[in-house]
Tab-separated table of C-alpha atoms and ligand atoms in Angstrom:
chain	number	residue	atom	x	y	z
A	29	MET	CA	26.330	2.374	7.992
A	30	ASN	CA	24.506	2.045	4.715
A	31	LEU	CA	20.883	1.842	3.608
A	32	LYS	CA	20.706	-1.895	2.944
A	33	THR	CA	22.154	-2.772	6.350
A	34	ALA	CA	20.059	-0.243	8.259
A	35	TYR	CA	16.852	-1.427	6.576
A	36	GLY	CA	17.871	-5.107	6.424
A	37	PRO	CA	15.553	-6.153	9.268
A	38	TYR	CA	12.557	-4.471	7.631
A	39	PHE	CA	12.578	-4.404	3.827
A	40	LYS	CA	14.771	-4.385	0.742
A	41	ILE	CA	16.078	-1.026	-0.430
A	42	GLY	CA	16.453	-0.529	-4.154
A	43	ALA	CA	17.043	1.954	-6.945
A	44	ALA	CA	16.082	2.121	-10.601
A	45	ILE	CA	19.009	2.194	-12.982
A	46	SER	CA	19.427	3.018	-16.657
A	47	LYS	CA	21.943	1.664	-19.131
A	48	HIS	CA	24.013	4.790	-18.502
A	49	ASN	CA	24.118	3.988	-14.774
A	50	LEU	CA	24.992	0.368	-15.509
A	51	ASN	CA	27.947	1.466	-17.612
A	52	THR	CA	29.233	3.996	-15.054
A	53	LYS	CA	31.540	2.351	-12.536
A	54	SER	CA	30.987	4.850	-9.710
A	55	ASN	CA	27.196	4.447	-10.039
A	56	MET	CA	27.379	0.679	-9.752
A	57	GLU	CA	29.706	0.964	-6.762
A	58	LEU	CA	27.122	3.205	-5.131
A	59	LEU	CA	24.337	0.749	-5.981
A	60	LEU	CA	26.187	-2.225	-4.517
A	61	SER	CA	27.332	-0.398	-1.394
A	62	GLN	CA	23.914	0.997	-0.436
A	63	PHE	CA	21.185	-1.110	-2.060
A	64	ASN	CA	20.165	-4.775	-2.222
A	65	SER	CA	17.654	-4.528	-5.069
A	66	PHE	CA	17.328	-2.723	-8.384
A	67	THR	CA	14.830	-2.160	-11.168
A	68	CYS	CA	15.578	-1.515	-14.852
A	69	GLU	CA	14.283	1.969	-15.450
A	70	ASN	CA	13.392	1.089	-19.056
A	71	ASN	CA	15.162	-1.905	-20.528
A	72	MET	CA	12.688	-4.585	-19.497
A	73	LYS	CA	9.582	-2.832	-20.796
A	74	PRO	CA	7.684	-4.251	-23.811
A	75	SER	CA	9.268	-1.864	-26.328
A	76	PHE	CA	12.657	-3.298	-25.364
A	77	PHE	CA	11.661	-6.993	-25.482
A	78	LEU	CA	9.590	-6.866	-28.685
A	79	ASP	CA	11.790	-7.395	-31.731
A	80	GLU	CA	10.438	-4.812	-34.157
A	81	GLU	CA	12.602	-5.825	-37.094
A	82	LYS	CA	11.652	-9.500	-36.989
A	83	ASN	CA	7.940	-9.000	-36.323
A	84	LEU	CA	7.473	-6.379	-39.020
A	85	ALA	CA	9.485	-8.353	-41.560
A	86	ASN	CA	7.502	-11.534	-41.027
A	87	PRO	CA	4.115	-10.679	-39.507
A	88	LEU	CA	2.382	-13.911	-40.492
A	89	LYS	CA	5.023	-16.084	-38.890
A	90	TYR	CA	4.935	-14.107	-35.626
A	91	ASP	CA	1.249	-13.146	-35.656
A	92	THR	CA	0.229	-14.653	-32.322
A	93	ALA	CA	3.669	-15.258	-30.806
A	94	SER	CA	5.742	-12.105	-31.275
A	95	ALA	CA	9.471	-12.424	-31.755
A	96	LEU	CA	11.342	-11.208	-28.677
A	97	THR	CA	14.878	-10.021	-28.165
A	98	PHE	CA	16.607	-10.434	-24.825
A	99	GLU	CA	19.692	-8.418	-25.624
A	100	ASN	CA	18.526	-5.234	-23.851
A	101	ALA	CA	17.764	-7.057	-20.620
A	102	ARG	CA	20.770	-9.362	-20.469
A	103	PRO	CA	23.411	-6.842	-19.270
A	104	PHE	CA	21.216	-5.989	-16.256
A	105	LEU	CA	20.478	-9.613	-15.419
A	106	ASP	CA	24.162	-10.541	-15.860
A	107	PHE	CA	25.131	-7.709	-13.515
A	108	ALA	CA	22.597	-8.873	-10.918
A	109	ARG	CA	23.814	-12.457	-11.109
A	110	SER	CA	27.515	-11.669	-10.860
A	111	ASN	CA	27.012	-9.230	-8.002
A	112	HIS	CA	24.395	-11.193	-6.052
A	113	ILE	CA	21.836	-8.413	-6.033
A	114	SER	CA	18.084	-8.998	-6.507
A	115	MET	CA	15.858	-7.350	-9.077
A	116	ARG	CA	12.271	-6.216	-9.481
A	117	GLY	CA	10.883	-6.921	-12.963
A	118	HIS	CA	9.218	-3.857	-14.509
A	119	THR	CA	6.819	-4.120	-16.324
A	120	LEU	CA	4.980	-6.801	-18.328
A	121	VAL	CA	1.825	-4.941	-19.382
A	122	TRP	CA	1.506	-1.179	-19.752
A	123	HIS	CA	-0.238	1.240	-22.118
A	124	ASN	CA	3.038	3.162	-22.554
A	125	GLN	CA	6.349	2.031	-24.016
A	126	THR	CA	4.583	-0.698	-25.986
A	127	PRO	CA	4.700	-0.131	-29.750
A	128	ARG	CA	1.446	0.628	-31.526
A	129	TRP	CA	2.122	-2.013	-34.205
A	130	PHE	CA	1.916	-4.696	-31.474
A	131	PHE	CA	-1.832	-4.023	-31.244
A	132	CYS	CA	-2.488	-3.992	-34.995
A	133	ARG	CA	-3.553	-6.608	-37.505
A	134	ASN	CA	-0.449	-8.091	-39.175
A	135	TYR	CA	1.640	-5.697	-37.067
A	136	ASP	CA	0.641	-3.067	-39.623
A	137	GLU	CA	-0.259	0.323	-38.156
A	138	HIS	CA	-2.481	1.085	-41.150
A	139	ALA	CA	-4.441	-2.148	-40.943
A	140	GLY	CA	-6.617	-1.491	-37.896
A	141	LEU	CA	-6.559	-3.192	-34.511
A	142	ALA	CA	-6.047	-6.919	-34.113
A	143	ASP	CA	-9.036	-8.910	-32.833
A	144	ARG	CA	-9.508	-10.034	-29.233
A	145	GLU	CA	-8.404	-13.638	-29.781
A	146	THR	CA	-5.214	-12.598	-31.520
A	147	MET	CA	-4.411	-10.093	-28.770
A	148	ILE	CA	-5.063	-12.615	-26.005
A	149	ALA	CA	-2.651	-14.980	-27.741
A	150	ARG	CA	-0.077	-12.191	-28.171
A	151	LEU	CA	-0.448	-11.261	-24.496
A	152	GLU	CA	-0.005	-14.841	-23.331
A	153	ASN	CA	2.954	-15.514	-25.584
A	154	TYR	CA	4.656	-12.241	-24.672
A	155	ILE	CA	4.365	-12.956	-20.957
A	156	ARG	CA	5.412	-16.575	-21.481
A	157	GLY	CA	8.422	-15.531	-23.559
A	158	VAL	CA	9.728	-13.030	-21.001
A	159	LEU	CA	9.036	-15.107	-17.908
A	160	VAL	CA	10.361	-18.376	-19.312
A	161	PHE	CA	13.522	-16.579	-20.448
A	162	VAL	CA	14.251	-15.238	-16.958
A	163	LYS	CA	13.170	-18.458	-15.266
A	164	ASN	CA	15.455	-20.611	-17.419
A	165	GLU	CA	18.450	-18.365	-17.810
A	166	TYR	CA	18.434	-16.241	-14.654
A	167	PRO	CA	16.606	-18.246	-11.987
A	168	GLY	CA	16.216	-16.729	-8.545
A	169	ILE	CA	17.160	-13.183	-9.513
A	170	ILE	CA	13.814	-11.444	-9.993
A	171	TYR	CA	11.800	-11.611	-6.783
A	172	ALA	CA	8.824	-9.524	-7.950
A	173	TRP	CA	7.212	-8.504	-11.244
A	174	ASP	CA	4.992	-5.537	-11.938
A	175	VAL	CA	2.523	-7.517	-14.035
A	176	VAL	CA	0.232	-4.620	-14.945
A	177	ASN	CA	1.204	-0.954	-14.648
A	178	GLU	CA	-1.168	2.024	-14.408
A	179	ALA	CA	-4.442	0.424	-15.503
A	180	VAL	CA	-6.591	2.906	-13.574
A	181	ASP	CA	-7.395	6.509	-14.415
A	182	GLU	CA	-10.119	8.941	-13.353
A	183	GLY	CA	-11.778	6.394	-11.073
A	184	MET	CA	-12.202	3.816	-13.821
A	185	LEU	CA	-10.201	1.401	-15.906
A	186	ARG	CA	-8.041	3.487	-18.230
A	187	LYS	CA	-9.027	3.378	-21.892
A	188	SER	CA	-5.997	2.070	-23.741
A	189	MET	CA	-4.988	-0.174	-26.614
A	190	TRP	CA	-5.422	-3.046	-24.170
A	191	THR	CA	-9.066	-2.261	-23.392
A	192	GLU	CA	-9.698	-1.442	-27.065
A	193	THR	CA	-8.442	-4.821	-28.255
A	194	ILE	CA	-8.986	-7.359	-25.459
A	195	GLY	CA	-11.445	-5.486	-23.247
A	196	VAL	CA	-11.530	-4.864	-19.506
A	197	ASP	CA	-10.506	-8.414	-18.619
A	198	TYR	CA	-6.982	-7.892	-19.978
A	199	VAL	CA	-5.784	-7.216	-16.428
A	200	GLU	CA	-7.073	-10.520	-15.122
A	201	LYS	CA	-5.714	-12.374	-18.149
A	202	ALA	CA	-2.273	-10.814	-17.694
A	203	PHE	CA	-2.144	-12.045	-14.102
A	204	GLU	CA	-3.375	-15.519	-15.103
A	205	PHE	CA	-0.580	-15.816	-17.650
A	206	ALA	CA	2.001	-14.359	-15.293
A	207	ARG	CA	1.091	-16.887	-12.608
A	208	LYS	CA	1.166	-19.696	-15.157
A	209	TYR	CA	4.687	-18.968	-16.408
A	210	ALA	CA	6.518	-17.201	-13.555
A	211	GLU	CA	9.156	-19.064	-11.609
A	212	PRO	CA	7.431	-20.401	-8.481
A	213	GLY	CA	7.998	-17.986	-5.602
A	214	THR	CA	8.189	-14.890	-7.827
A	215	GLU	CA	5.738	-12.327	-6.456
A	216	LEU	CA	3.214	-10.693	-8.784
A	217	TYR	CA	2.310	-7.017	-8.313
A	218	TYR	CA	-0.219	-4.517	-9.564
A	219	ASN	CA	1.613	-1.155	-9.812
A	220	ASP	CA	0.238	2.377	-10.121
A	221	TYR	CA	0.773	6.078	-9.271
A	222	GLU	CA	-1.241	8.316	-6.924
A	223	THR	CA	-2.180	5.196	-4.999
A	224	ALA	CA	-2.762	7.142	-1.786
A	225	GLN	CA	-5.636	9.108	-3.372
A	226	ALA	CA	-8.980	7.806	-2.118
A	227	TRP	CA	-10.626	7.639	-5.575
A	228	LYS	CA	-7.796	5.595	-7.015
A	229	ARG	CA	-7.160	3.491	-3.915
A	230	ASP	CA	-10.781	2.403	-3.604
A	231	PHE	CA	-11.133	1.543	-7.284
A	232	ILE	CA	-7.917	-0.483	-7.235
A	233	ILE	CA	-8.951	-2.388	-4.099
A	234	THR	CA	-12.448	-3.223	-5.281
A	235	ASN	CA	-11.940	-3.773	-8.976
A	236	ILE	CA	-8.401	-5.061	-9.261
A	237	LEU	CA	-6.874	-6.404	-6.073
A	238	GLU	CA	-9.868	-8.135	-4.463
A	239	PRO	CA	-10.916	-10.116	-7.574
A	240	LEU	CA	-7.301	-11.099	-8.297
A	241	LYS	CA	-6.663	-12.020	-4.662
A	242	GLU	CA	-9.730	-14.228	-4.603
A	243	ARG	CA	-8.237	-16.248	-7.445
A	244	GLY	CA	-4.753	-16.320	-5.918
A	245	LEU	CA	-3.305	-14.349	-8.820
A	246	VAL	CA	-1.749	-11.350	-7.042
A	247	ASP	CA	0.801	-11.176	-4.225
A	248	GLY	CA	1.352	-7.487	-3.783
A	249	MET	CA	0.468	-3.874	-4.368
A	250	GLY	CA	3.055	-1.572	-5.927
A	251	MET	CA	2.792	2.045	-4.808
A	252	GLN	CA	4.920	4.013	-7.277
A	253	SER	CA	5.191	7.033	-4.970
A	254	HIS	CA	6.325	9.904	-7.170
A	255	LEU	CA	5.680	12.404	-4.379
A	256	LEU	CA	5.705	16.181	-4.079
A	257	MET	CA	6.920	18.202	-1.083
A	258	ASN	CA	3.327	18.798	0.028
A	259	HIS	CA	1.407	15.987	-1.618
A	260	PRO	CA	0.128	13.556	-0.629
A	261	CYS	CA	-0.121	14.091	3.103
A	262	LEU	CA	1.438	11.215	4.991
A	263	THR	CA	-1.796	10.478	6.814
A	264	ASP	CA	-3.448	9.643	3.491
A	265	TYR	CA	-0.421	7.608	2.476
A	266	ARG	CA	-0.578	5.648	5.720
A	267	THR	CA	-4.307	5.009	5.383
A	268	ALA	CA	-3.748	3.631	1.874
A	269	LEU	CA	-0.882	1.413	3.078
A	270	GLU	CA	-3.080	0.002	5.801
A	271	MET	CA	-5.980	-0.600	3.438
A	272	TYR	CA	-3.826	-2.433	0.873
A	273	GLY	CA	-2.153	-4.253	3.759
A	274	ALA	CA	-5.512	-5.344	5.176
A	275	LEU	CA	-6.098	-7.382	2.007
A	276	GLY	CA	-3.241	-9.618	3.108
A	277	LEU	CA	-1.016	-8.487	0.250
A	278	LYS	CA	2.622	-7.444	0.412
A	279	ILE	CA	3.428	-3.824	-0.370
A	280	ASN	CA	6.345	-2.591	-2.475
A	281	VAL	CA	7.102	1.099	-2.785
A	282	THR	CA	8.316	0.868	-6.358
A	283	GLU	CA	9.333	4.279	-7.752
A	284	LEU	CA	10.008	6.656	-4.896
A	285	ASP	CA	11.116	10.233	-5.471
A	286	ILE	CA	10.056	13.605	-4.056
A	287	HIS	CA	10.100	16.443	-6.578
A	288	ASN	CA	11.997	19.485	-5.329
A	289	ASN	CA	13.242	22.199	-7.702
A	290	ASN	CA	15.554	24.075	-5.344
A	291	PRO	CA	19.008	22.669	-4.503
A	292	GLY	CA	19.666	25.274	-1.774
A	293	ASP	CA	20.514	24.183	1.777
A	294	GLU	CA	17.191	25.006	3.326
A	295	SER	CA	15.268	23.271	0.598
A	296	MET	CA	17.426	20.141	0.772
A	297	GLN	CA	16.944	20.105	4.564
A	298	ALA	CA	13.192	20.268	3.979
A	299	LEU	CA	13.472	17.348	1.554
A	300	ALA	CA	15.426	15.423	4.196
A	301	LYS	CA	12.690	16.109	6.747
A	302	ARG	CA	9.961	14.845	4.416
A	303	TYR	CA	11.956	11.691	3.652
A	304	LYS	CA	12.544	11.117	7.359
A	305	GLU	CA	8.860	11.424	8.182
A	306	LEU	CA	7.975	9.111	5.309
A	307	PHE	CA	10.460	6.410	6.348
A	308	GLU	CA	9.502	6.687	10.017
A	309	MET	CA	5.917	6.080	8.963
A	310	LEU	CA	6.874	3.140	6.713
A	311	LEU	CA	8.826	1.551	9.567
A	312	ASN	CA	6.009	2.179	11.977
A	313	VAL	CA	3.430	0.531	9.747
A	314	LYS	CA	5.751	-2.404	9.074
A	315	LYS	CA	6.648	-2.944	12.744
A	316	SER	CA	3.045	-2.724	13.881
A	317	GLY	CA	2.069	-5.386	11.322
A	318	GLN	CA	-0.441	-3.099	9.609
A	319	ALA	CA	1.176	-3.475	6.198
A	320	ASP	CA	3.813	-5.929	5.095
A	321	ILE	CA	6.150	-3.594	3.204
A	322	THR	CA	8.879	-5.802	1.743
A	323	SER	CA	10.748	-3.492	-0.638
A	324	VAL	CA	11.259	0.245	-1.191
A	325	THR	CA	12.844	1.398	-4.473
A	326	PHE	CA	14.029	4.920	-5.328
A	327	TRP	CA	13.454	5.989	-8.935
A	328	ASN	CA	17.141	6.322	-9.848
A	329	LEU	CA	20.356	6.758	-7.887
A	330	LEU	CA	21.295	10.366	-8.552
A	331	ASP	CA	19.387	13.643	-8.935
A	332	GLU	CA	21.229	14.250	-12.214
A	333	ASN	CA	19.616	11.149	-13.749
A	334	SER	CA	16.067	11.628	-12.466
A	335	TRP	CA	13.250	11.574	-15.041
A	336	LEU	CA	11.574	14.422	-13.107
A	337	THR	CA	13.705	17.179	-14.624
A	338	GLY	CA	12.240	16.317	-18.047
A	339	PHE	CA	8.760	15.516	-16.804
A	340	ARG	CA	8.322	18.624	-14.647
A	341	ARG	CA	10.149	20.883	-17.139
A	342	GLU	CA	12.314	22.287	-14.361
A	343	ASN	CA	15.367	20.994	-12.533
A	344	SER	CA	14.566	18.444	-9.898
A	345	TYR	CA	16.623	17.335	-6.893
A	346	PRO	CA	14.402	14.538	-5.614
A	347	LEU	CA	16.750	11.760	-4.436
A	348	LEU	CA	19.333	10.860	-1.784
A	349	PHE	CA	22.539	11.249	-3.825
A	350	TRP	CA	23.842	13.768	-6.349
A	351	LYS	CA	26.961	15.040	-8.125
A	352	GLU	CA	29.785	12.471	-7.873
A	353	CYS	CA	27.588	10.041	-5.945
A	354	GLU	CA	27.662	12.292	-2.876
A	355	PRO	CA	25.073	11.734	-0.149
A	356	LYS	CA	22.630	14.579	0.490
A	357	PRO	CA	21.005	15.490	3.814
A	358	ALA	CA	18.086	13.274	2.732
A	359	TYR	CA	20.394	10.236	2.781
A	360	PHE	CA	21.350	10.802	6.424
A	361	ALA	CA	17.720	11.487	7.288
A	362	VAL	CA	16.581	8.169	5.823
A	363	LEU	CA	19.308	6.365	7.797
A	364	ASP	CA	18.299	8.282	10.893
A	365	ALA	CA	14.690	7.137	10.569
A	366	THR	CA	15.723	3.603	11.573
A	367	ARG	CA	16.598	4.904	15.048
A	368	ILE	CA	12.952	5.294	16.084
A	369	ILE	CA	11.875	2.898	18.790
B	21	LIG	C1	5.989	5.483	-14.637
B	21	LIG	C2	6.537	4.123	-15.001
B	21	LIG	C3	8.033	4.085	-14.898
B	21	LIG	C4	8.679	5.296	-15.508
B	21	LIG	C5	8.084	6.532	-14.935
B	21	LIG	C6	8.743	7.732	-15.544
B	21	LIG	O1	5.977	5.720	-13.301
B	21	LIG	O2	6.005	3.091	-14.220
B	21	LIG	O3	8.510	2.941	-15.545
B	21	LIG	O4	8.511	5.265	-16.903
B	21	LIG	O5	6.703	6.536	-15.224
B	21	LIG	O6	10.130	7.595	-15.573
């Protein structure tokens, strides 16, 4: 048995991969044997598509339509096409991993911020450039895009270079442009972390998802799901799933991992138990029709490559595989979860 077969009747199962993973044969064998979806961990973010050299060398020429480079994304898209595996696109608009010069007049960091009209044009042309590239050259591969990532903070719209230049309607504009240029059938997602927390959940529903849904601009809610061993509680997670689901949107779990700093047996059994309870709940919600979960993606393949070790400043063992692509107790627990009636 493997993950993609066990979960086939319910939702796609994916993993994020880096360039290092892509170039490591054993990692790609693991991906193809267990998963039917993947996300580029970094290489399809704005800082990888925006061609710094060209834009900075010729700012007047590229002022409202930034030069893009597709060379970072191509190896991933080529891999997906030759191996018949689907991808999630991540992410078109984010306050991170987007160069500061992109927001500045003449792409000059000392010249102050570009005006609203210029930034709206840059936003539209960036989204058009990326989406038309994948639509024309790699049709049918990307089934979902995270259009906007992490726009909410502290119960309000996060202050960022996007709100500073365009204003609070940048989110709506991003979705308008994404809908305009995406290949028909590609699903558009709003993606964020801590989405089971009431303060964040309620703000996202009222201020982002409902207005976008009304205009037919959003298809799904992305719950990143960087979890801890004791947070959030699964009851809160389930409530959030049901509330997003009640809007009639699809749900993707987009960046799943569970931070755990102890690789000992007992601790890895505890991780397995938490994963099992989580997946039993996901299956339960899906089967009962309370939330249409269509894809669940782990944030990398192997513990050794997880971002959490850097982020948490301590070793982390948060995933289903480690070492030489060996399955951990958590892997068997996630498989086991499909046995619930
Ligand atoms: C956020 C982003 C991801 C990734 C993680 C850290 O969750 O959405 O793309 O950068 O942070 O790895």
